[in-house]
């Protein structure tokens, strides 16, 4: 005879009520001391959870025994019902029991989850209490220090009051003594009212006064002589310090240039822009980009997935190393801190070129110009630009201009006077346009000319003297509103031209007669793009623009490669193809050996642009491996 079946405690549906999490402890519960043992608290929580599970099992067993279906099943089994004849019905009941078992297990898992949440909430609450206790202790210590300081100050004031009272008492005694002496003198004069004695007394008093005046005159003459000697000593020391300051300034410039040369006269920075909200739903998602170098921030690793002819996928990690790599969360200020040393070289008389390179939509214009009011309505996330006060979204151009003006003001004390002038040009379809001009584009033919002194000029363009950063902000807004932009499949507001902002700085030292001249070129290149990706092949104008952009970027790469060959050979190359593009010809004097060059490579974080990002990284690696000649400052010696 079969043994009676024991009800399974897990076959009962158990309804659990979700406990409400409490973020604030009850008023009658005091905070636990900060030194509580974490292991003991964890053991108490586990014991509580075990008691709850035991209560659930007991309740499940009781409800299983009281279940009418289970009682019917027991009655049929005890009456000798043929089990094999009721297989379908028993199977259905077993299926129902399995469902109940699954529901009870889910409820049990949910209860365990709530217990873990209660543990975490209690741990967070305890951490908050510990932090509050520490803060209260710190406030008590600060209050005690303040009370101690006030008590010390009170004692000091009491001592001062005591000294004042003592001085007042002494003065009163002296006054009383003087009054007594005067009374005695009056009585003596009354008794000996003699004109002879009175005149004699007056004569003696006059003699004493004359003697004291003579001593005072001699003392002051001696002091005047000492002051004259001190003045002469101070004057000589000032002359020595001024000469030493001039010498130190020359040493500073030389050391600063040596540091920049050690970093390389041509260097490459890489910046990966963050993901904007509209890109989160794009096909492919974000690319696999890693930044393993957490100390020097010089390495970037991209994982590229390729598919073989057999259909198998292979992942390849491609590592690149540059002078500096900025992660997506890097701010404009962090980028400019690395660029500011090159900007300082402009004030010292060097030619510096900083250009932003990358595919369209990778953030080049944001890096160079920032989030300006003109571009604000085209951007998803933007911050207003305020050049006069400074804004976190400011680009390299307004920040560089402000630094140059501040440096010029600081050099006034050393005898330097600086004048600055700027121009803003656009290269669109191999045609130069003046963004600061007042006429229509293409109304004048602009020609590039290089003189023997190394100065580059463009005919019929507006070059304005600059008096402050606020004036530059107005010029940037005006130039950007005139720049050629258009919508493509890759960027709603794609720059279809290269913009070149040129700032010339001329300095003269009124003390030594020395002068210098530097030039800063800040270039926002048009985005490199493929015809298939941008959709330009279906638009005649966009096709022509894309071909001109890619041609000028290719010419820039050829120039840098030729300069690298010249630097490796230690002599001037036979031919450097500056004339292959208006861009390279305009920057001829700022790309050669007498300059310092920085390329900021901007990358998109999306997987759809991974191929274009790899092409840009390979080009940047070639630029980074290029060595150009040694830069020299453009200075004029002091007049004889």
Coordinates of C-alpha atoms in Angstrom, one line a residue, residues 230-537:
X230 CA 68.9 105.7 0.8
X231 CA 67.2 107.2 -2.2
X232 CA 70.4 106.7 -4.3
X233 CA 70.7 103.1 -3.1
X234 CA 67.1 102.4 -4.0
X235 CA 67.5 104.0 -7.5
X236 CA 70.6 101.9 -8.2
X237 CA 68.8 98.7 -7.0
X238 CA 65.8 99.5 -9.3
X239 CA 68.1 99.9 -12.3
X240 CA 69.7 96.5 -11.4
X241 CA 66.3 94.8 -11.0
X242 CA 65.0 96.2 -14.3
X243 CA 68.1 94.9 -16.1
X244 CA 67.7 91.6 -14.3
X245 CA 64.0 91.4 -15.3
X246 CA 64.9 92.0 -18.9
X247 CA 67.5 89.2 -18.8
X248 CA 65.0 86.9 -17.0
X249 CA 62.4 87.6 -19.7
X250 CA 64.9 86.5 -22.4
X251 CA 65.7 83.3 -20.4
X252 CA 61.9 82.6 -20.0
X253 CA 61.3 82.9 -23.7
X254 CA 64.2 80.7 -24.5
X255 CA 63.2 78.0 -22.0
X256 CA 59.6 78.1 -23.1
X257 CA 60.6 77.6 -26.7
X258 CA 62.9 74.7 -25.7
X259 CA 60.0 73.0 -23.9
X260 CA 57.7 73.4 -26.9
X261 CA 60.5 72.0 -29.2
X262 CA 60.8 69.0 -26.9
X263 CA 57.1 68.4 -27.3
X264 CA 57.5 68.7 -31.1
X265 CA 57.0 71.5 -33.5
X266 CA 54.1 69.5 -35.0
X267 CA 51.9 67.6 -32.7
X268 CA 48.4 65.9 -32.8
X269 CA 45.6 66.0 -30.3
X270 CA 42.5 63.7 -30.6
X271 CA 39.1 64.6 -29.2
X272 CA 36.1 62.3 -29.2
X273 CA 32.8 64.2 -29.0
X274 CA 30.0 63.0 -26.8
X275 CA 26.8 61.3 -28.1
X276 CA 24.0 63.8 -28.6
X277 CA 20.4 62.6 -27.7
X278 CA 19.3 62.2 -31.4
X279 CA 22.0 59.6 -32.1
X280 CA 21.2 57.1 -29.3
X281 CA 18.6 55.3 -31.5
X282 CA 20.8 55.1 -34.6
X283 CA 21.6 51.7 -36.1
X284 CA 24.8 50.2 -34.8
X285 CA 24.9 52.4 -31.7
X286 CA 28.2 53.6 -30.3
X287 CA 31.5 52.4 -31.5
X288 CA 33.8 50.4 -29.2
X289 CA 36.3 53.1 -28.2
X290 CA 38.5 52.7 -25.2
X291 CA 41.0 55.0 -23.4
X292 CA 43.4 52.7 -21.6
X293 CA 46.1 55.3 -20.8
X294 CA 44.5 56.8 -17.7
X295 CA 47.7 58.6 -16.6
X296 CA 49.1 60.4 -19.6
X297 CA 45.9 60.3 -21.8
X298 CA 47.9 59.5 -25.0
X299 CA 46.3 56.3 -26.3
X300 CA 43.0 55.4 -28.0
X301 CA 41.8 51.9 -28.9
X302 CA 39.1 51.2 -31.5
X303 CA 37.6 47.7 -31.9
X304 CA 36.7 47.0 -35.5
X305 CA 34.5 44.0 -36.4
X306 CA 35.0 42.5 -39.9
X307 CA 33.2 39.6 -41.6
X308 CA 35.0 37.0 -43.7
X309 CA 33.9 35.5 -46.9
X310 CA 32.7 32.4 -44.9
X311 CA 30.4 34.6 -42.7
X312 CA 32.5 34.5 -39.6
X313 CA 33.2 37.7 -37.7
X314 CA 36.6 38.8 -36.4
X315 CA 37.2 41.6 -33.9
X316 CA 40.4 43.6 -34.2
X317 CA 41.6 46.1 -31.6
X318 CA 43.4 49.0 -33.3
X319 CA 45.6 51.1 -30.9
X320 CA 46.8 54.6 -31.7
X321 CA 49.1 56.9 -29.7
X322 CA 49.2 60.7 -29.9
X323 CA 50.4 63.7 -27.9
X324 CA 47.1 64.0 -26.1
X325 CA 43.7 62.2 -26.3
X326 CA 40.6 63.8 -24.9
X327 CA 37.7 61.6 -23.9
X328 CA 34.0 62.6 -24.6
X329 CA 33.6 64.2 -21.2
X330 CA 36.5 66.6 -21.7
X331 CA 35.6 70.3 -21.5
X332 CA 36.6 73.1 -23.7
X333 CA 38.8 74.5 -20.8
X334 CA 40.7 71.2 -20.6
X335 CA 41.4 71.3 -24.3
X336 CA 42.6 74.9 -24.2
X337 CA 44.9 74.3 -21.2
X338 CA 46.9 72.0 -23.6
X339 CA 46.8 74.6 -26.4
X340 CA 47.6 77.7 -24.3
X341 CA 51.4 77.0 -24.3
X342 CA 51.4 77.3 -28.1
X343 CA 49.4 80.5 -27.9
X344 CA 52.1 81.9 -25.6
X345 CA 54.6 81.3 -28.3
X346 CA 52.8 83.8 -30.6
X347 CA 53.5 86.6 -28.1
X348 CA 57.2 85.5 -28.1
X349 CA 57.4 86.1 -31.9
X350 CA 56.6 82.6 -33.4
X351 CA 54.2 81.6 -36.1
X352 CA 51.6 79.1 -34.8
X353 CA 48.9 77.2 -36.7
X354 CA 46.1 75.3 -35.0
X355 CA 43.7 73.5 -37.2
X356 CA 40.7 71.2 -36.5
X357 CA 40.5 68.1 -38.7
X358 CA 37.8 65.3 -39.0
X359 CA 34.7 64.1 -40.7
X360 CA 31.7 66.3 -41.0
X361 CA 29.6 66.4 -37.8
X362 CA 32.6 65.4 -35.5
X363 CA 32.6 68.7 -33.6
X364 CA 35.3 70.7 -35.3
X365 CA 33.4 74.0 -35.3
X366 CA 32.4 73.5 -31.7
X367 CA 36.0 73.0 -30.7
X368 CA 37.3 76.1 -32.6
X369 CA 34.4 78.5 -32.1
X370 CA 32.3 77.1 -29.3
X371 CA 28.5 77.3 -29.1
X372 CA 27.8 80.7 -30.6
X373 CA 24.3 82.3 -30.9
X374 CA 24.4 81.9 -34.7
X375 CA 24.8 78.1 -34.4
X376 CA 22.6 77.7 -31.3
X377 CA 19.4 76.9 -33.2
X378 CA 21.0 74.2 -35.2
X379 CA 22.3 72.3 -32.1
X380 CA 20.6 69.9 -29.8
X381 CA 22.6 70.8 -26.7
X382 CA 24.1 74.2 -26.5
X383 CA 25.3 76.9 -24.1
X384 CA 25.3 80.7 -25.0
X385 CA 28.6 82.2 -25.7
X386 CA 29.7 85.2 -23.7
X387 CA 33.2 86.2 -24.7
X388 CA 33.5 89.2 -22.4
X389 CA 32.9 87.1 -19.2
X390 CA 33.9 83.7 -20.5
X391 CA 31.7 80.6 -21.0
X392 CA 32.3 76.9 -20.5
X393 CA 31.3 76.4 -24.2
X394 CA 33.8 78.9 -25.6
X395 CA 36.0 77.6 -28.4
X396 CA 39.8 77.8 -29.0
X397 CA 39.6 81.1 -31.0
X398 CA 37.9 83.3 -28.3
X399 CA 40.0 81.7 -25.6
X400 CA 43.3 82.2 -27.5
X401 CA 42.4 85.9 -28.2
X402 CA 41.6 86.5 -24.6
X403 CA 44.9 84.9 -23.4
X404 CA 47.0 87.0 -25.9
X405 CA 45.3 90.2 -24.7
X406 CA 45.9 89.3 -21.0
X407 CA 49.5 88.4 -21.7
X408 CA 50.1 91.7 -23.5
X409 CA 48.7 93.6 -20.5
X410 CA 50.9 91.7 -18.2
X411 CA 54.0 92.5 -20.3
X412 CA 53.5 96.3 -20.0
X413 CA 55.4 96.4 -16.7
X414 CA 58.4 95.0 -18.6
X415 CA 58.3 97.7 -21.3
X416 CA 56.5 95.7 -24.0
X417 CA 53.7 97.3 -26.0
X418 CA 51.7 95.1 -28.3
X419 CA 49.4 95.8 -31.3
X420 CA 47.1 93.2 -32.7
X421 CA 45.1 92.9 -36.0
X422 CA 43.0 90.1 -37.3
X423 CA 41.3 88.9 -40.5
X424 CA 38.8 86.0 -41.2
X425 CA 38.9 84.3 -44.6
X426 CA 36.9 81.4 -46.1
X427 CA 38.1 79.0 -48.8
X428 CA 35.1 77.8 -50.7
X429 CA 35.5 75.7 -53.8
X430 CA 39.1 76.9 -54.1
X431 CA 38.0 80.5 -54.0
X432 CA 38.9 82.9 -51.2
X433 CA 36.1 84.9 -49.6
X434 CA 36.5 87.7 -47.0
X435 CA 34.2 87.0 -44.1
X436 CA 34.7 90.4 -42.7
X437 CA 34.1 92.3 -45.9
X438 CA 30.9 94.3 -46.6
X439 CA 30.4 93.3 -50.3
X440 CA 29.0 90.2 -51.9
X441 CA 31.2 87.1 -52.3
X442 CA 33.0 86.5 -55.6
X443 CA 32.8 90.2 -56.4
X444 CA 36.6 90.6 -55.9
X445 CA 39.4 88.3 -56.9
X446 CA 41.8 87.8 -53.9
X447 CA 45.4 86.8 -54.5
X448 CA 47.8 85.3 -52.0
X449 CA 51.3 87.0 -51.7
X450 CA 54.3 86.0 -49.7
X451 CA 57.1 88.6 -49.1
X452 CA 60.7 87.9 -48.3
X453 CA 60.3 88.7 -44.6
X454 CA 57.9 85.7 -44.3
X455 CA 54.7 87.8 -44.1
X456 CA 51.6 86.5 -46.0
X457 CA 49.0 89.0 -47.3
X458 CA 45.8 88.5 -49.3
X459 CA 44.8 91.3 -51.6
X460 CA 41.5 93.3 -51.2
X461 CA 40.7 91.8 -47.8
X462 CA 39.7 93.6 -44.5
X463 CA 42.3 93.5 -41.7
X464 CA 41.0 95.1 -38.6
X465 CA 43.0 96.4 -35.5
X466 CA 41.8 94.6 -32.4
X467 CA 41.4 96.4 -29.1
X468 CA 39.8 93.8 -26.8
X469 CA 38.1 90.3 -26.7
X470 CA 34.6 91.8 -26.9
X471 CA 35.5 93.3 -30.4
X472 CA 36.7 89.8 -31.5
X473 CA 33.4 88.3 -30.3
X474 CA 31.5 90.7 -32.6
X475 CA 33.7 89.8 -35.6
X476 CA 33.3 86.1 -35.0
X477 CA 29.5 86.3 -35.0
X478 CA 29.6 88.4 -38.1
X479 CA 32.0 86.1 -39.9
X480 CA 30.1 82.9 -39.0
X481 CA 26.8 84.3 -40.2
X482 CA 28.4 84.7 -43.7
X483 CA 30.1 81.3 -43.8
X484 CA 28.9 78.7 -46.4
X485 CA 27.0 75.9 -44.8
X486 CA 24.5 73.3 -46.1
X487 CA 22.6 70.2 -45.0
X488 CA 23.9 66.7 -45.8
X489 CA 22.8 63.3 -44.8
X490 CA 25.6 63.3 -42.2
X491 CA 25.2 66.8 -40.7
X492 CA 22.2 69.2 -40.8
X493 CA 24.6 72.2 -40.7
X494 CA 27.8 71.1 -42.4
X495 CA 30.6 73.5 -43.1
X496 CA 31.2 73.5 -46.8
X497 CA 34.3 75.6 -46.6
X498 CA 37.6 76.1 -44.7
X499 CA 37.7 79.1 -42.4
X500 CA 41.0 80.7 -41.4
X501 CA 41.2 83.2 -38.6
X502 CA 44.6 85.0 -38.6
X503 CA 45.8 87.1 -35.6
X504 CA 49.0 89.1 -36.1
X505 CA 50.7 90.3 -32.9
X506 CA 53.5 92.9 -33.1
X507 CA 55.4 93.9 -30.0
X508 CA 58.0 96.6 -29.2
X509 CA 60.0 97.0 -26.0
X510 CA 60.3 100.7 -25.1
X511 CA 63.2 100.0 -22.7
X512 CA 65.5 97.9 -24.9
X513 CA 64.2 98.9 -28.3
X514 CA 63.7 95.2 -29.2
X515 CA 60.7 94.2 -31.3
X516 CA 59.0 90.9 -32.4
X517 CA 56.1 89.8 -34.6
X518 CA 54.1 86.6 -34.3
X519 CA 51.2 85.1 -36.3
X520 CA 48.4 82.8 -35.0
X521 CA 46.3 80.9 -37.6
X522 CA 43.2 79.1 -36.2
X523 CA 41.8 77.0 -39.0
X524 CA 38.4 75.2 -38.9
X525 CA 38.6 72.8 -41.8
X526 CA 35.6 71.5 -43.7
X527 CA 34.6 68.0 -42.8
X528 CA 36.0 65.1 -44.8
X529 CA 33.2 62.9 -46.1
X530 CA 32.4 60.2 -48.6
X531 CA 29.9 60.8 -51.4
X532 CA 28.0 57.6 -50.5
X533 CA 27.5 58.6 -46.9
X534 CA 26.8 62.3 -47.3
X535 CA 24.4 62.0 -50.3
X536 CA 26.3 64.7 -52.2
X537 CA 26.4 62.6 -55.4

